[in-house]
Coordinates of C-alpha atoms and ligand atoms in Angstrom, one line a residue:
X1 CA -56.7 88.5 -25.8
X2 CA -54.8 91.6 -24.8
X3 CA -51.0 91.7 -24.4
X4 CA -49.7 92.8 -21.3
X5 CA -45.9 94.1 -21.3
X6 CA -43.9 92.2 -19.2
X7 CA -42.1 96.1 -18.1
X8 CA -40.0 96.2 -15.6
X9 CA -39.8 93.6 -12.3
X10 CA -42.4 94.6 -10.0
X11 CA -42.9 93.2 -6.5
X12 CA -45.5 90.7 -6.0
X13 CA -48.8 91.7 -5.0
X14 CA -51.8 89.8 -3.4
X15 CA -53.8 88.0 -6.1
X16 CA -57.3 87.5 -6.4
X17 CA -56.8 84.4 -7.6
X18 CA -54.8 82.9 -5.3
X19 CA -56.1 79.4 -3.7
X20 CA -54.4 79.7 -0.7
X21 CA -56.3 81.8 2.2
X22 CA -55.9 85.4 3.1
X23 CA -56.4 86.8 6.7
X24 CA -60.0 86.5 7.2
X25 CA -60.5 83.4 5.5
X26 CA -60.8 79.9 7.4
X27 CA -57.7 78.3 7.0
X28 CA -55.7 80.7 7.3
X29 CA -54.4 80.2 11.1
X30 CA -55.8 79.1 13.9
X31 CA -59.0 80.5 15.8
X32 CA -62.4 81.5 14.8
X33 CA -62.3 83.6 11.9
X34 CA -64.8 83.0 9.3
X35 CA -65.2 85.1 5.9
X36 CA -65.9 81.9 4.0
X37 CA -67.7 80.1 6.9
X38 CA -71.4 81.7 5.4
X39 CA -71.2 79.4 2.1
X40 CA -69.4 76.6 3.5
X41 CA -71.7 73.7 3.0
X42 CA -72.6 72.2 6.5
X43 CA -73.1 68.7 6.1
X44 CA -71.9 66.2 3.3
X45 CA -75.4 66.5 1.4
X46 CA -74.9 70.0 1.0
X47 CA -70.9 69.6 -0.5
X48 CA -70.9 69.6 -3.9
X49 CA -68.6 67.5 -5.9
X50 CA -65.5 65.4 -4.8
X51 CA -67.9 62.4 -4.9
X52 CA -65.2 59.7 -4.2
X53 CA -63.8 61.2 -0.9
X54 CA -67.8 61.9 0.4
X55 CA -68.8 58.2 -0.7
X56 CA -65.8 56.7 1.5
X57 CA -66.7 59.2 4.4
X58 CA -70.0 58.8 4.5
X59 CA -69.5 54.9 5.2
X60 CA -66.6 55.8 7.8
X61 CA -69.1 58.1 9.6
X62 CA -72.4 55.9 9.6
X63 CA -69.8 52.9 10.5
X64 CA -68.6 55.2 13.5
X65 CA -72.1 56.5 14.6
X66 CA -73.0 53.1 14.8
X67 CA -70.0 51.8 16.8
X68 CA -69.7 54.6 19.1
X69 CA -66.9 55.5 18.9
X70 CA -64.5 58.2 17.3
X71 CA -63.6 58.0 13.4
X72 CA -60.1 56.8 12.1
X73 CA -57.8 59.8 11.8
X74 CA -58.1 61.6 8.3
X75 CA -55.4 63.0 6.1
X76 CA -56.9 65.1 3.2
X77 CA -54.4 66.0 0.7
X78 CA -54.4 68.0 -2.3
X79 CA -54.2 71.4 -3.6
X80 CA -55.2 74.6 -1.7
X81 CA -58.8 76.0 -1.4
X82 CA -60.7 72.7 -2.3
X83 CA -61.7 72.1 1.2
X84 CA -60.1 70.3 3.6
X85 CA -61.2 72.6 6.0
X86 CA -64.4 72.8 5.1
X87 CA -64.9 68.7 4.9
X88 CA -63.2 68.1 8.1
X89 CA -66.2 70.7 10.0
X90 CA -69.0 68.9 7.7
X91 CA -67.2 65.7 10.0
X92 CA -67.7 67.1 13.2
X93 CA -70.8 68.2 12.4
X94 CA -72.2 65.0 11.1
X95 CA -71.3 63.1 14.2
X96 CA -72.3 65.4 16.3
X97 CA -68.8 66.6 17.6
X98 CA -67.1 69.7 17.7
X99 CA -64.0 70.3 15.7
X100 CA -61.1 72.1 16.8
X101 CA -59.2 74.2 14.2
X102 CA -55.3 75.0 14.0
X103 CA -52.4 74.9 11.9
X104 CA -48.7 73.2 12.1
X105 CA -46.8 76.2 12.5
X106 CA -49.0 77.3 15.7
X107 CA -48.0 74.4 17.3
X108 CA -44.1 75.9 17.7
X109 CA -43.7 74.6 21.5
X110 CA -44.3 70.9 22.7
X111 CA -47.2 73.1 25.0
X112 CA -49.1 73.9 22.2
X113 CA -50.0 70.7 20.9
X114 CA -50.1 69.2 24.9
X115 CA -52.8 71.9 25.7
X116 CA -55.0 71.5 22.8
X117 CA -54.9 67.5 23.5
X118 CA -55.8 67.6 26.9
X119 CA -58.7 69.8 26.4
X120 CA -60.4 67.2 23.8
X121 CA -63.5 65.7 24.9
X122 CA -64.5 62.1 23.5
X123 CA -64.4 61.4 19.7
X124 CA -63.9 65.0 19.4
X125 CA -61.8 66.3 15.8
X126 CA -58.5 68.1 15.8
X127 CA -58.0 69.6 13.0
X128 CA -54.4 70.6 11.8
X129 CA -53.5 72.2 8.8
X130 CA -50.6 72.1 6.9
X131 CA -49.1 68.9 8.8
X132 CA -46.2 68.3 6.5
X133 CA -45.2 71.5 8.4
X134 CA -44.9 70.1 12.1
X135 CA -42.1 70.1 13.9
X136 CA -40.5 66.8 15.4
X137 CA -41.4 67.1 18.8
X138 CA -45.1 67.8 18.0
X139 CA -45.2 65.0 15.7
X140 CA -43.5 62.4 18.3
X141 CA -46.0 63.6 20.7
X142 CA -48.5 62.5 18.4
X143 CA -47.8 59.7 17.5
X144 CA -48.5 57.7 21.0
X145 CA -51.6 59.9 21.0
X146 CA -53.1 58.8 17.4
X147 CA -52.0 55.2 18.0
X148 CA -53.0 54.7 22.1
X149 CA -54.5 58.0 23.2
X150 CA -51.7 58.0 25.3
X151 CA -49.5 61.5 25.7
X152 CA -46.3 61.1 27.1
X153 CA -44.5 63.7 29.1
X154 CA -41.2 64.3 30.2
X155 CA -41.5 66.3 33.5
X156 CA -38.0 67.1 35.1
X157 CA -34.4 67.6 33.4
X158 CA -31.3 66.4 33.2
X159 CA -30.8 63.0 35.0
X160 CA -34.1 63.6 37.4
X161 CA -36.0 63.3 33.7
X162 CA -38.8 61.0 33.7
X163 CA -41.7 59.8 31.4
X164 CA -45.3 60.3 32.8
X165 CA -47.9 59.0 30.7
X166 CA -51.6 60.4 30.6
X167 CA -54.6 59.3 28.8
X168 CA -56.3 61.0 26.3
X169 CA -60.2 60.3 25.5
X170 CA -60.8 58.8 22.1
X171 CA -60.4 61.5 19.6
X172 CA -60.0 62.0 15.7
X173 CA -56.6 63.5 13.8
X174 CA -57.7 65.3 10.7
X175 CA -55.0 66.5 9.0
X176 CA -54.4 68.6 5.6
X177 CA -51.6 69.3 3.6
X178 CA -51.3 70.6 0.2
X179 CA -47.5 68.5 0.2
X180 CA -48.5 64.4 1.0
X181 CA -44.7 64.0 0.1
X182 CA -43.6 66.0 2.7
X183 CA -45.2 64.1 5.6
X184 CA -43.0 61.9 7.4
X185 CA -44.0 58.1 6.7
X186 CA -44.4 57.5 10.4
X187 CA -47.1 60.2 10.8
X188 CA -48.9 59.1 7.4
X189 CA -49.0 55.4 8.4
X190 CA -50.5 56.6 11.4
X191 CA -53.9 57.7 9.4
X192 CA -56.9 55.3 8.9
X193 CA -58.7 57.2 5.7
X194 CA -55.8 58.9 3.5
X195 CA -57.6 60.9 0.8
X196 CA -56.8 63.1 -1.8
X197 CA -59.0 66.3 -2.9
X198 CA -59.2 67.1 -6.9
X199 CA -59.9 70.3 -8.8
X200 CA -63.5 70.2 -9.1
X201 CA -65.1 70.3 -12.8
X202 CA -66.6 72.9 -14.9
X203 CA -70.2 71.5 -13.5
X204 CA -69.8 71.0 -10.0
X205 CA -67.9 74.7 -10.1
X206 CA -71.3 76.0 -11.3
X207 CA -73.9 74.4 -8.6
X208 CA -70.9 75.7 -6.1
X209 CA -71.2 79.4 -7.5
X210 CA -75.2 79.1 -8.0
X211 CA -75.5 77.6 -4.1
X212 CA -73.1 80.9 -3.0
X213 CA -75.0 83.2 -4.8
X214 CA -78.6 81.6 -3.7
X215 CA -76.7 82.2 0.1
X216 CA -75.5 85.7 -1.0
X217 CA -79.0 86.3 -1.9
X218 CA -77.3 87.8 -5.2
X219 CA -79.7 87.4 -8.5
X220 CA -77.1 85.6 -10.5
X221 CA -78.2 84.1 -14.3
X222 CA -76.7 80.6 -15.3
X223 CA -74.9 81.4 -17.7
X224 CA -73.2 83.8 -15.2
X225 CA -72.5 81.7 -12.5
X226 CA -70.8 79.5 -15.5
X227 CA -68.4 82.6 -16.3
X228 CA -67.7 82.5 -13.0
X229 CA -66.8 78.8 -12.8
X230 CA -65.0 79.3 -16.0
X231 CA -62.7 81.8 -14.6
X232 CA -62.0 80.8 -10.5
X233 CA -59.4 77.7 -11.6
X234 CA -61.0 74.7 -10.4
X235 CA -61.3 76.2 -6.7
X236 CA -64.3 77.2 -4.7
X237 CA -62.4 79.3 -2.5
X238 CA -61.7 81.7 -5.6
X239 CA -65.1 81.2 -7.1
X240 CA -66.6 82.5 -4.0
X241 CA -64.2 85.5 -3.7
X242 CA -64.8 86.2 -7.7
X243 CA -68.3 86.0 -7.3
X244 CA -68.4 88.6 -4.1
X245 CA -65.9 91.3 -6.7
X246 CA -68.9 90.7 -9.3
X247 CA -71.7 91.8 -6.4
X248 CA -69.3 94.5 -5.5
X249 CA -70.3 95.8 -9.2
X250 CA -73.6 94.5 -9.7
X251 CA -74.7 96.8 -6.8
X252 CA -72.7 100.2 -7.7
X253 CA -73.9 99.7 -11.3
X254 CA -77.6 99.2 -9.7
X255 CA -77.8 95.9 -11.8
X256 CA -80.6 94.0 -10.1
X257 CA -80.0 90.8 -12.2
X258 CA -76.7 89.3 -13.3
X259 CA -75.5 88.4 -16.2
X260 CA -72.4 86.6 -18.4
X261 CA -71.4 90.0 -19.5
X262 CA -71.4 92.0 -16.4
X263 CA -69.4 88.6 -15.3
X264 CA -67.2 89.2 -17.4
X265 CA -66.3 93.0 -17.1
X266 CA -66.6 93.1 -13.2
X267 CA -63.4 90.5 -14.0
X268 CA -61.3 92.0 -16.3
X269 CA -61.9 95.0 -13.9
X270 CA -59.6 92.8 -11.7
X271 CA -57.5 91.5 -14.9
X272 CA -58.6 88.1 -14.2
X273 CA -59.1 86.7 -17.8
X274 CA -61.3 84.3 -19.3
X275 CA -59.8 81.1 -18.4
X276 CA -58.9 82.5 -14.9
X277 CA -55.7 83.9 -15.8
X278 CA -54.5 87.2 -14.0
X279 CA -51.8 89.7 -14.5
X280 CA -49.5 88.0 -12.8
X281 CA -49.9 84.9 -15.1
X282 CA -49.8 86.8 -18.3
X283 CA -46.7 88.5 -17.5
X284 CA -45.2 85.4 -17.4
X285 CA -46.1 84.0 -20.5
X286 CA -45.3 87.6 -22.0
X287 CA -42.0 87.4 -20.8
X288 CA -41.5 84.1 -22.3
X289 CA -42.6 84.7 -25.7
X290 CA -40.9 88.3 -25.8
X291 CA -37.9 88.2 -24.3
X292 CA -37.1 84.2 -25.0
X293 CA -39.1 83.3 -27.9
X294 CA -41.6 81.0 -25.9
X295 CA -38.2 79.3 -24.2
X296 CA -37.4 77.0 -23.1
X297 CA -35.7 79.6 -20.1
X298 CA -34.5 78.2 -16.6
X299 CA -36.9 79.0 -14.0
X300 CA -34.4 81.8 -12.1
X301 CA -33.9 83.6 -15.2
X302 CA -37.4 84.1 -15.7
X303 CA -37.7 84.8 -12.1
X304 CA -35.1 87.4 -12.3
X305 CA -37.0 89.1 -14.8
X306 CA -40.0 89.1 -13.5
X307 CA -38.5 90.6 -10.1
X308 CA -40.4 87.7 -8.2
X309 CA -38.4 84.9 -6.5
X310 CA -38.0 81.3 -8.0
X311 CA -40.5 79.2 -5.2
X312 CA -42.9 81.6 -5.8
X313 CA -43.3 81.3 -9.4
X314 CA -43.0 77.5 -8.9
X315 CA -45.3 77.2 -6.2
X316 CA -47.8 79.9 -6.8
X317 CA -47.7 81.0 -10.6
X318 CA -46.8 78.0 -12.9
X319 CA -49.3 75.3 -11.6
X320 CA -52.6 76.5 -13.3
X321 CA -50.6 77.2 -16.3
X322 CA -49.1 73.7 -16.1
X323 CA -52.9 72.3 -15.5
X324 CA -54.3 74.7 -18.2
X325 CA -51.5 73.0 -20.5
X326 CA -50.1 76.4 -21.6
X327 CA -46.6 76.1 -20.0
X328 CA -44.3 73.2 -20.0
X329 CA -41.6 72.4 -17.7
X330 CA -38.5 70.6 -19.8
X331 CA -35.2 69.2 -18.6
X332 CA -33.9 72.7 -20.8
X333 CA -36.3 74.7 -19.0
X334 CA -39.7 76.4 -19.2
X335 CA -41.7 76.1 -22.6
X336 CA -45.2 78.2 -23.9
X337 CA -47.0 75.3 -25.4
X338 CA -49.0 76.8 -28.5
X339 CA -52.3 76.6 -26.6
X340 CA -50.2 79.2 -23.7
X341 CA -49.6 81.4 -27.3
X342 CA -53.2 81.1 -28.7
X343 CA -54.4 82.4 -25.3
X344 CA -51.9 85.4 -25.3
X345 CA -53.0 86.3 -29.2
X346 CA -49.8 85.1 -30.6
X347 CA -49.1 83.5 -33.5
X348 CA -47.9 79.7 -33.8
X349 CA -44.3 79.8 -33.5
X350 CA -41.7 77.1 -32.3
X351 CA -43.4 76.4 -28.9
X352 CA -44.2 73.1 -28.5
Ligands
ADE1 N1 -68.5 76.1 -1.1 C1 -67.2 75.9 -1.2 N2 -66.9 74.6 -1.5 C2 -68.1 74.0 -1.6 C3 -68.5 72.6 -2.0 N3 -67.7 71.7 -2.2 N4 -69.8 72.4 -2.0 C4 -70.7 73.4 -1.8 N5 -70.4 74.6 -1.5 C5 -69.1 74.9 -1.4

């Protein structure tokens, strides 16, 4: 595995593999943008993998259908880019609703939520992502709404203020949120079906990359489409965008069939490494062993070096490495565990 020098700070730049959505991708904001919406499977037959969360919607919707009448609210909770988006349209669709799509910090003025409630039709979905992020007066006008489909409004100010109460049809809450924690308790207990997404395995990542490329109408081998898995850190959303850099040089090298190896440069082209690592990641680790002889190192110090600022590497750069087991968080600060070394070419050393 190549070294890369730490150098000197640089400003962060967009990653390739990062799980969260960029502009252009579903999920990220309100309104019908759709980059992804191509290989997003369309009904829970077609979604591959989280088999616990389809088994206990798959009941919840043949239990609605049956009943007439509009599903439980959902909260899906879990890490970015495993589809909460995606498994609250496969919803709509399989009861035959539509689903409307927006995000907590659209829904700034009391108006904003108001408007898109009165404009649901029966057993219709809502959709809002990133619900730990709503504001207080959105979620208290939720809450009669979720519990009696009632909305209440204060018309008037001052001392003329009253309460006027209107009735909402039936409809269905799904909400997302990469943060369960964060959500107040009154808005969680108001959820029926509280599930959790996981990273998806090595297999299902596979079938997910083979069913993109069979979409993408791209000649992919199966050992290819498992480089790809290999690589894309237990989320579709970066499988999907990995796999679309690999076309990109699959059809300016003319290469009518692809293979592991082509996989595998069109990658490193993009310095994403063979356990999914990027620059980013690596320049982490290097700074670690280099500078701090694997640590442990406080989490600002590194960040200081690094030039990138302390949430960020906690939020956005540390998890995988955490997951992968090649960084350790201690009470004394960060550690590079020896696989984290073995990965980076370097020899055993103190590290845990
Ligand atoms: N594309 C993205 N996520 C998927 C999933 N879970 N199943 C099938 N295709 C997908």
């Amino acid at each position: 595995m190549a070294i890369v020098s730490s150098g000197s700070p640089q400003p962060s730049q967009p990653r390739l593999v990062d799980p969260t959505p960029v502009v252009g991708e579903v999920g990220a904001g309100p309104g019908p943008i759709a980059r992804e919406d191509g290989l997003r499977p369309k009904r829970l037959a077609d979604y591959i993998g989280q088999s616990e969360l389809k088994q206990v919607l798959a009941i919840a919707v043949e239990a609605t259908r049956a009943r007439q009448e509009a599903l439980d609210h959902v909260l899906l909770y879990g890490p970015p880019g495993l589809g909460k988006t995606t498994m609250a349209l496969v919803l709509a669709e399989e009861l035959g609703v539509r689903c409307r799509i927006t995000s907590a910090p659209a829904l700034e003025r009391p108006r904003d939520i108001v408007g898109l409630l009165v404009n649901l039709q029966p057993h219709e979905l809502l959709f809002i992502d990133e619900i730990h992020r709503l504001n207080r007066v959105a979620e208290e006008i939720l809450y009669p709404a979720m519990e009696d489909c009632r909305l209440d409004l204060t018309v008037g100010k001052g001392t003329t203020a009253r309460t006027r109460s209107l009735e909402l049809p039936p409809f269905t809450l799904v909400g997302a949120t990469t943060k369960a924690g964060a959500l107040s308790s009154p808005l969680r207990d108001r959820f029926g079906l509280i599930q959790r997404l996981e990273f998806y395995g090595i297999d299902d990542l596979q079938a997910i990359v083979e069913r993109a490329a069979g979409l993408l109408q791209i000649a992919l081998e199966a050992d290819a489409a498992l480089e790809v898995a290999r690589r894309c850190r237990g989320t579709p959303r970066i499988a999907n965008r990995l796999l679309r850099r690999v076309r990109d040089v699959a059809s300016v090298r003319g290469h009518g069939r692809i293979g592991p190896a082509l996989v595998a440069e069109a990658l490193s082209l993009h310095r994403v490494d063979d356990r999914g690592l990027d620059a980013s990641d690596r320049r982490l680790l290097t700074l670690m062993l280099e500078a701090y002889g694997g640590g442990p190192v406080g989490l600002d110090t590194l960040a200081a070096g690094l030039g990138e600022d302390s949430a960020t590497l906690e939020a956005v750069v540390e998890p995988y490495l955490l997951q992968l087991g090649f960084l350790q968080r201690t009470p004394r600060g960060r550690l590079v565990t020896l696989a984290g070394r073995s990965h980076l070419g370097w020899p055993a050393g103190a590290a845990a």
